[in-house]
Amino acid sequence: MAQRRGFREYLAGLLAPRDRNKTLTCLAGAEPVTGSKLPAVQRLQFFLSESVWEPEVVNARRLELLRADPATAPHEGGVLVIDDSGDRKDGTRTAHVGRQYLGRYGKTDNGIVTVTTLWADERIYYPVHAVPYTPARHFAKGKNDPEFRTKLQIGAELAVRARAAGFMFRAVAADCAYGDQDGFRGELAQAGLPFVMALRPRHGIWARAEEAHTPVDAARALAWGGPDDSGDWQPVTRRFRDGHAETWYAADATLGGWGPDGVRRLVVATADPGTLPDKATWYLVTNLPRPGSPREPDSPHPAAGLAEIVRIYAIRNWIEQGYKQVKDELGWADFQVRSDLAIRRHQALVSCAFSFCWAAWFGEPPAPRQTAAPLPEPGRGERGLPRRGPPAGAVLAAGAARGPRLAFPLDRAATLVGRMVQGAPAAAAASPDQLGHGRPRPAPLHPELTDYR
């Protein structure tokens, strides 16, 4: 009972809005510093650091529920995205902390980096697994220690783990931090996983002097005579959720041993083949065969045309537009614990909160807000506003006892998902290898939530 209560209170605290970082005192609605010894804070501290529950078991149950729900169940048209997020952390005694490159800040600093996998399609995305990267200084033999694993190794293991957990996907997608690594792509290919990954424009490869040596060189070698004479380029349409569409161009290029009929294909997608603008050009490497190529009959993966390759990577780009921001809103980096187990528990709980947001979004729209009469302290909320009663049927967990410090988070969840959905790519046109037709459409935001601040 104590663990169930801790789970409910922690999850409600992550979902509820707060004016400060979601540390343990904030989650319990207590005053910073001086409130750290209050019973509510100590209960959450014990729940996170000292109790006996396993984060892997909780996460497995979360994934089981996602697979069982028709609104969130994975299908073969989806994409498995590999990503990592770095957060600043002071000190040296916290597990996984070290001076390393933090992508969100674009520089090397003291912090923690966590490698994650996410399942996504044009309509929804959610985290699957998360494993913190441990810098070499935490191991007795450094990088030569048998327990040490690079971020690339962790990412490849998580992709295999996602497939073993029953998550179907069209391909594994990742940015150039992973796509540039030959060993990483080789691990995925050896595991029988299809992939579509970005390359840096200047990613060098060995070739003869007269041949292209970088993806941008290979793209410039393609014939282009303008929109009326597209040459080697094929027009593809990118549709966006706000209703507008853009005509891009995609082509199979040749770079060293990579080519349209090779084991690896280099696909270039751009808004303007004449100028190849930096912010509107993708250089992608994939092991999905070209339709009609000699590799197609013997390939373990269905063939993918240029439009399909662009669709897959466009889904990965969606993750960049809201995932980190929503994780920050849910308190991903706000933990105040030191041990590896407590950190992984916190991350598992944030993943539960993230998934709860989608469950609320696909459920019935929130009922109109009911404002209760003001209550005497301590029954008033953290900001001095009266607590609201929950709508009928909206229960955080069966049997949860409401108390003066338990916020009702359903409307907050819908607001957070609204931020993610607005940046989603539009559903692609029907294609032979795209599944998931007839799936439920997301419910619109309730009018009272559209001006949330």
XYZ file of C-alpha atoms in Angstrom:
453
model
C 0.000 0.000 0.000
C 2.829 2.413 0.822
C 4.472 1.834 -2.564
C 1.188 2.316 -4.431
C 0.622 5.566 -2.556
C 4.166 6.703 -3.319
C 3.685 5.899 -6.997
C 0.439 7.883 -7.196
C 1.806 10.900 -5.358
C 5.044 10.945 -7.361
C 3.226 10.603 -10.682
C 0.691 13.289 -9.769
C 3.528 15.621 -8.784
C 5.290 15.069 -12.119
C 2.108 15.791 -14.059
C 0.979 18.831 -12.102
C 2.286 22.325 -13.010
C 4.888 23.801 -10.685
C 6.671 27.147 -10.394
C 10.037 25.561 -9.637
C 12.062 22.473 -10.537
C 10.301 19.247 -9.655
C 12.547 18.139 -6.844
C 11.184 15.975 -4.043
C 10.024 18.981 -1.997
C 8.229 20.365 -5.031
C 6.542 17.052 -5.851
C 5.251 16.910 -2.273
C 4.119 20.563 -2.357
C 6.533 21.472 0.444
C 8.663 24.553 0.956
C 12.215 24.278 -0.445
C 15.036 23.459 2.011
C 13.038 23.933 5.216
C 10.348 21.510 4.070
C 12.746 18.686 3.222
C 12.080 16.925 6.537
C 8.314 16.922 6.265
C 6.692 13.456 6.290
C 5.341 13.831 2.733
C 8.832 14.578 1.392
C 10.443 11.791 3.378
C 7.877 9.297 2.075
C 8.772 10.181 -1.518
C 12.488 10.037 -0.708
C 12.065 6.553 0.749
C 9.897 5.470 -2.206
C 12.577 6.551 -4.667
C 15.764 5.532 -2.845
C 15.072 2.855 -0.240
C 12.013 0.805 -1.195
C 12.338 -2.503 -3.017
C 10.487 -2.018 -6.317
C 12.342 -2.615 -9.583
C 12.166 0.049 -12.326
C 12.517 -2.571 -15.087
C 9.372 -4.356 -13.867
C 7.380 -1.106 -13.775
C 8.620 -0.158 -17.245
C 7.760 -3.608 -18.622
C 4.227 -3.233 -17.276
C 3.967 0.234 -18.883
C 5.026 -1.177 -22.258
C 2.579 -4.045 -21.883
C -0.287 -1.580 -21.410
C 0.853 0.493 -24.399
C 0.972 -2.591 -26.630
C -2.493 -3.693 -25.483
C -4.211 -0.348 -26.134
C -5.330 0.034 -29.800
C -4.602 3.776 -29.614
C -0.927 3.259 -28.733
C -0.113 -0.258 -29.973
C 2.996 -0.387 -32.194
C 2.638 -1.450 -35.823
C 5.004 -2.201 -38.711
C 4.670 1.272 -40.201
C 6.209 2.953 -37.169
C 9.784 3.994 -36.466
C 12.108 3.207 -33.556
C 14.089 6.358 -32.785
C 17.403 6.224 -30.913
C 18.185 9.425 -29.057
C 20.264 10.602 -26.124
C 19.742 13.546 -23.823
C 22.335 15.225 -21.611
C 21.560 17.210 -18.480
C 23.885 19.258 -16.310
C 24.644 17.864 -12.859
C 27.125 19.215 -10.327
C 29.500 17.184 -8.190
C 31.319 13.930 -8.775
C 29.650 11.420 -6.453
C 26.374 10.958 -8.312
C 26.179 7.817 -10.441
C 26.834 8.353 -14.177
C 27.994 11.966 -13.725
C 31.062 13.005 -15.690
C 32.455 15.700 -17.923
C 31.085 14.814 -21.359
C 29.405 16.298 -24.406
C 25.818 17.421 -23.702
C 23.930 17.690 -26.977
C 21.172 20.012 -25.790
C 23.769 22.608 -24.734
C 26.118 21.987 -27.646
C 29.218 21.783 -25.452
C 31.159 19.616 -23.025
C 30.108 20.004 -19.402
C 29.565 18.070 -16.190
C 26.363 16.054 -16.449
C 24.478 12.835 -17.123
C 23.667 11.434 -20.577
C 20.839 8.924 -21.005
C 20.343 6.863 -24.166
C 16.683 6.260 -24.997
C 14.582 4.513 -27.600
C 11.177 5.829 -28.666
C 8.458 4.298 -30.785
C 6.737 6.767 -33.126
C 4.492 7.111 -36.136
C 2.824 10.194 -37.672
C 0.386 10.362 -34.763
C 2.048 9.411 -31.496
C 5.423 8.761 -29.852
C 6.530 7.575 -26.431
C 9.732 6.311 -24.744
C 10.411 2.580 -24.750
C 13.655 2.037 -22.803
C 16.189 4.362 -21.186
C 19.702 3.541 -19.934
C 22.112 6.122 -18.454
C 25.580 6.159 -20.006
C 28.377 5.654 -17.458
C 31.645 7.503 -18.258
C 34.878 5.542 -18.191
C 36.119 7.210 -14.990
C 33.503 5.242 -13.004
C 35.222 1.944 -13.921
C 38.399 0.537 -12.401
C 40.007 -0.116 -15.817
C 38.452 2.820 -17.638
C 37.424 2.078 -21.213
C 39.197 -1.286 -21.007
C 36.851 -2.463 -18.263
C 34.575 -5.295 -19.483
C 31.552 -3.518 -17.949
C 32.126 -0.272 -19.864
C 29.741 0.397 -22.769
C 29.733 3.303 -25.174
C 26.558 5.211 -26.046
C 26.624 3.501 -29.435
C 26.717 0.066 -27.847
C 23.877 0.994 -25.496
C 21.792 2.292 -28.411
C 22.270 -0.893 -30.437
C 21.390 -3.055 -27.430
C 18.231 -1.028 -26.765
C 17.110 -1.430 -30.394
C 17.442 -5.205 -30.127
C 15.708 -5.099 -26.747
C 12.760 -3.143 -28.169
C 12.235 -5.734 -30.878
C 12.408 -8.526 -28.296
C 9.782 -6.675 -26.232
C 7.316 -6.932 -29.136
C 7.731 -3.508 -30.737
C 7.356 -3.656 -34.507
C 8.813 -0.886 -36.673
C 9.667 -0.082 -40.268
C 13.207 1.009 -39.438
C 15.519 2.313 -36.734
C 16.136 6.047 -37.147
C 18.854 8.221 -35.598
C 20.689 11.479 -36.197
C 24.214 11.886 -37.513
C 25.810 11.317 -34.091
C 24.875 7.655 -34.585
C 24.615 7.470 -38.383
C 28.236 8.528 -38.909
C 29.503 5.492 -36.992
C 30.258 2.481 -39.192
C 30.415 0.129 -36.223
C 26.999 1.168 -34.962
C 25.360 0.610 -38.328
C 27.143 -2.736 -38.553
C 25.745 -3.839 -35.171
C 22.205 -3.050 -36.261
C 22.670 -4.829 -39.584
C 24.156 -7.861 -37.851
C 21.127 -7.971 -35.562
C 18.848 -7.976 -38.629
C 17.435 -4.500 -38.031
C 16.617 -2.051 -40.856
C 17.775 1.550 -40.381
C 17.567 5.057 -41.826
C 20.180 7.406 -40.335
C 21.498 10.859 -41.021
C 25.060 11.620 -42.101
C 27.006 14.824 -41.722
C 27.363 16.594 -45.085
C 31.168 16.369 -44.786
C 31.279 12.776 -43.561
C 34.355 11.489 -45.365
C 34.726 8.110 -47.038
C 37.579 6.514 -48.951
C 37.208 6.741 -52.737
C 39.310 7.337 -55.824
C 40.518 10.860 -56.476
C 38.032 11.533 -59.277
C 35.025 10.266 -57.269
C 32.885 11.866 -54.556
C 34.361 11.746 -51.053
C 31.498 13.218 -48.979
C 27.679 13.064 -49.126
C 27.475 16.666 -50.310
C 29.917 15.891 -53.145
C 27.751 12.927 -54.152
C 24.627 15.128 -54.138
C 26.271 17.763 -56.330
C 27.194 15.089 -58.869
C 23.503 14.353 -59.519
C 21.919 15.891 -62.587
C 19.525 18.776 -61.962
C 18.090 21.151 -64.561
C 15.386 22.827 -62.507
C 11.795 21.882 -61.591
C 10.926 21.271 -65.251
C 13.987 19.056 -65.776
C 14.568 17.261 -62.477
C 17.193 14.888 -63.892
C 18.228 12.359 -61.231
C 15.894 13.870 -58.639
C 12.364 12.687 -57.864
C 9.777 15.086 -56.362
C 8.275 14.020 -53.031
C 5.538 15.809 -51.120
C 5.937 16.599 -47.439
C 2.619 17.396 -45.748
C 2.453 19.022 -42.343
C -0.232 18.968 -39.668
C -0.991 22.658 -40.061
C -2.244 21.897 -43.567
C 0.582 23.202 -45.730
C 2.627 20.995 -48.052
C 6.111 21.357 -49.473
C 7.623 19.794 -52.554
C 11.023 18.304 -51.799
C 13.290 16.314 -54.079
C 15.005 13.026 -53.261
C 17.550 10.900 -55.106
C 19.777 7.858 -54.712
C 23.412 8.981 -54.850
C 26.680 7.069 -55.193
C 29.443 7.448 -52.609
C 32.284 4.920 -52.599
C 30.697 1.479 -52.218
C 27.300 2.988 -51.403
C 24.836 3.185 -54.247
C 21.241 2.536 -55.345
C 21.863 -1.222 -55.585
C 24.489 -1.564 -52.875
C 24.273 -2.997 -49.370
C 24.097 0.625 -48.189
C 22.129 3.314 -50.010
C 22.854 7.028 -49.797
C 19.592 8.967 -50.132
C 19.643 12.759 -50.392
C 16.450 14.744 -49.710
C 16.348 18.503 -50.099
C 14.058 21.447 -50.689
C 16.368 22.756 -53.448
C 18.725 20.421 -55.359
C 20.384 23.435 -56.963
C 21.704 24.993 -53.729
C 21.375 22.123 -51.183
C 20.505 24.455 -48.258
C 22.034 23.296 -44.971
C 18.803 23.451 -42.936
C 16.617 21.832 -45.591
C 18.809 18.972 -46.841
C 19.090 15.474 -45.398
C 21.873 12.997 -46.216
C 20.584 9.566 -45.211
C 22.157 6.111 -45.185
C 19.905 3.044 -45.159
C 20.043 -0.712 -45.652
C 16.490 -0.859 -47.045
C 16.708 -2.017 -50.691
C 15.491 0.080 -53.602
C 12.297 -1.233 -55.234
C 13.274 -3.261 -58.278
C 16.950 -3.530 -57.340
C 18.848 -6.859 -57.563
C 19.024 -6.910 -53.750
C 15.269 -6.818 -53.234
C 14.492 -10.573 -53.616
C 17.133 -11.635 -51.083
C 16.748 -8.754 -48.619
C 15.190 -9.551 -45.208
C 13.562 -6.110 -45.278
C 10.794 -4.852 -47.602
C 11.950 -2.427 -50.267
C 11.513 1.291 -49.641
C 11.145 4.008 -52.250
C 12.489 7.523 -51.874
C 9.192 8.863 -50.489
C 9.200 6.154 -47.811
C 12.773 6.950 -46.761
C 11.856 10.630 -46.408
C 8.747 9.707 -44.402
C 10.745 7.619 -41.941
C 13.289 10.330 -41.226
C 10.587 13.016 -41.003
C 9.086 11.087 -38.090
C 12.458 11.184 -36.319
C 12.550 14.957 -36.800
C 9.221 15.221 -34.985
C 10.928 13.942 -31.836
C 13.289 16.915 -31.882
C 10.370 19.363 -31.775
C 8.821 18.418 -28.449
C 10.329 15.400 -26.706
C 12.992 17.180 -24.639
C 10.688 20.076 -23.829
C 7.923 17.834 -22.511
C 10.428 15.731 -20.556
C 11.668 18.933 -18.929
C 8.078 19.881 -18.042
C 7.709 16.473 -16.386
C 10.919 16.867 -14.361
C 13.279 14.490 -16.201
C 16.448 16.234 -14.953
C 15.152 17.460 -11.577
C 15.968 14.409 -9.462
C 17.938 14.879 -6.225
C 19.315 11.376 -5.702
C 22.770 9.916 -6.193
C 22.459 6.155 -6.670
C 22.075 4.420 -10.025
C 18.924 2.605 -8.892
C 17.193 5.785 -7.693
C 18.035 7.612 -10.927
C 16.643 4.785 -13.044
C 13.512 4.712 -10.882
C 12.976 8.428 -11.432
C 13.384 8.011 -15.201
C 10.926 5.113 -15.223
C 8.379 7.264 -13.393
C 8.831 10.129 -15.863
C 8.239 7.647 -18.692
C 5.034 6.569 -16.925
C 3.939 10.212 -16.701
C 4.754 10.706 -20.392
C 2.633 7.694 -21.339
C -0.165 8.778 -19.009
C -0.377 12.020 -21.014
C -1.169 10.030 -24.167
C -3.675 7.872 -22.272
C -5.489 11.038 -21.178
C -5.298 12.470 -24.710
C -6.886 9.417 -26.333
C -9.465 9.064 -23.575
C -12.536 11.195 -23.230
C -11.926 14.980 -23.411
C -11.626 16.584 -19.956
C -14.942 17.610 -18.453
C -15.528 21.322 -17.840
C -13.544 22.559 -14.900
C -15.474 22.606 -11.621
C -14.236 25.194 -9.148
C -14.843 24.171 -5.582
C -15.500 26.564 -2.736
C -12.293 27.869 -1.076
C -10.978 25.567 1.620
C -9.068 26.568 4.746
C -5.351 25.974 4.755
C -3.666 23.584 4.095
C -6.436 22.634 1.659
C -5.513 25.420 -0.747
C -3.211 24.640 -3.671
C 0.457 25.470 -4.008
C -0.349 28.841 -5.577
C -3.171 29.686 -3.184
C -5.947 28.636 -5.587
C -8.808 26.395 -4.457
C -8.491 22.749 -5.361
C -10.757 21.435 -8.085
C -12.716 18.225 -7.839
C -12.055 15.531 -10.449
C -14.582 14.971 -13.250
C -16.636 11.809 -13.087
C -14.701 8.779 -14.262
C -11.302 10.528 -14.208
C -9.280 8.640 -11.636
C -5.480 8.575 -11.490
C -5.375 5.051 -10.088
C -8.032 2.748 -8.742
C -8.570 3.249 -5.031
C -6.401 6.370 -4.756
C -7.355 8.458 -1.741
C -7.392 12.171 -2.553
C -5.713 14.458 -0.064
C -5.013 18.180 0.133
C -1.625 17.750 -1.547
C -2.660 15.457 -4.421
C -3.117 17.518 -7.602
C -5.547 16.421 -10.279
C -3.359 16.155 -13.381
C -5.672 15.158 -16.249
C -6.072 18.607 -17.796
C -2.330 19.201 -17.480
C -1.669 15.942 -19.378
C -3.888 17.009 -22.280
C -2.096 20.345 -22.474
C 1.340 18.711 -22.660
C 0.237 16.320 -25.392
C -1.266 19.231 -27.303
C 2.218 20.716 -27.591
C 3.531 17.483 -29.099
C 0.646 16.873 -31.480
C 0.776 20.364 -32.975
C 4.280 19.671 -34.290
C 3.496 16.225 -35.646
C 3.978 15.388 -39.314
C 0.798 14.817 -41.293
C -0.234 11.291 -42.142
C 1.486 10.153 -45.312
C -0.359 9.021 -48.416
C -1.232 5.333 -48.522
C 1.619 3.068 -49.562
C 2.005 -0.719 -49.718
C 4.343 -0.854 -46.713
C 2.538 1.616 -44.469
C 0.152 0.141 -41.942
C -2.046 1.463 -39.190
C -5.034 2.658 -41.282
C -8.283 3.245 -39.434
C -6.583 3.901 -36.097
C -8.291 6.251 -33.599
C -7.841 9.968 -34.152
C -6.624 12.109 -31.223
C -9.304 14.010 -29.359
C -9.119 17.797 -29.699
C -7.977 19.933 -26.817
C -10.740 21.129 -24.529
C -11.480 24.864 -25.159
C -10.482 25.776 -21.607
C -6.989 24.412 -22.228
C -6.115 26.245 -25.427
C -4.923 29.396 -23.635
C -2.951 27.568 -20.949
C 0.060 29.461 -19.666
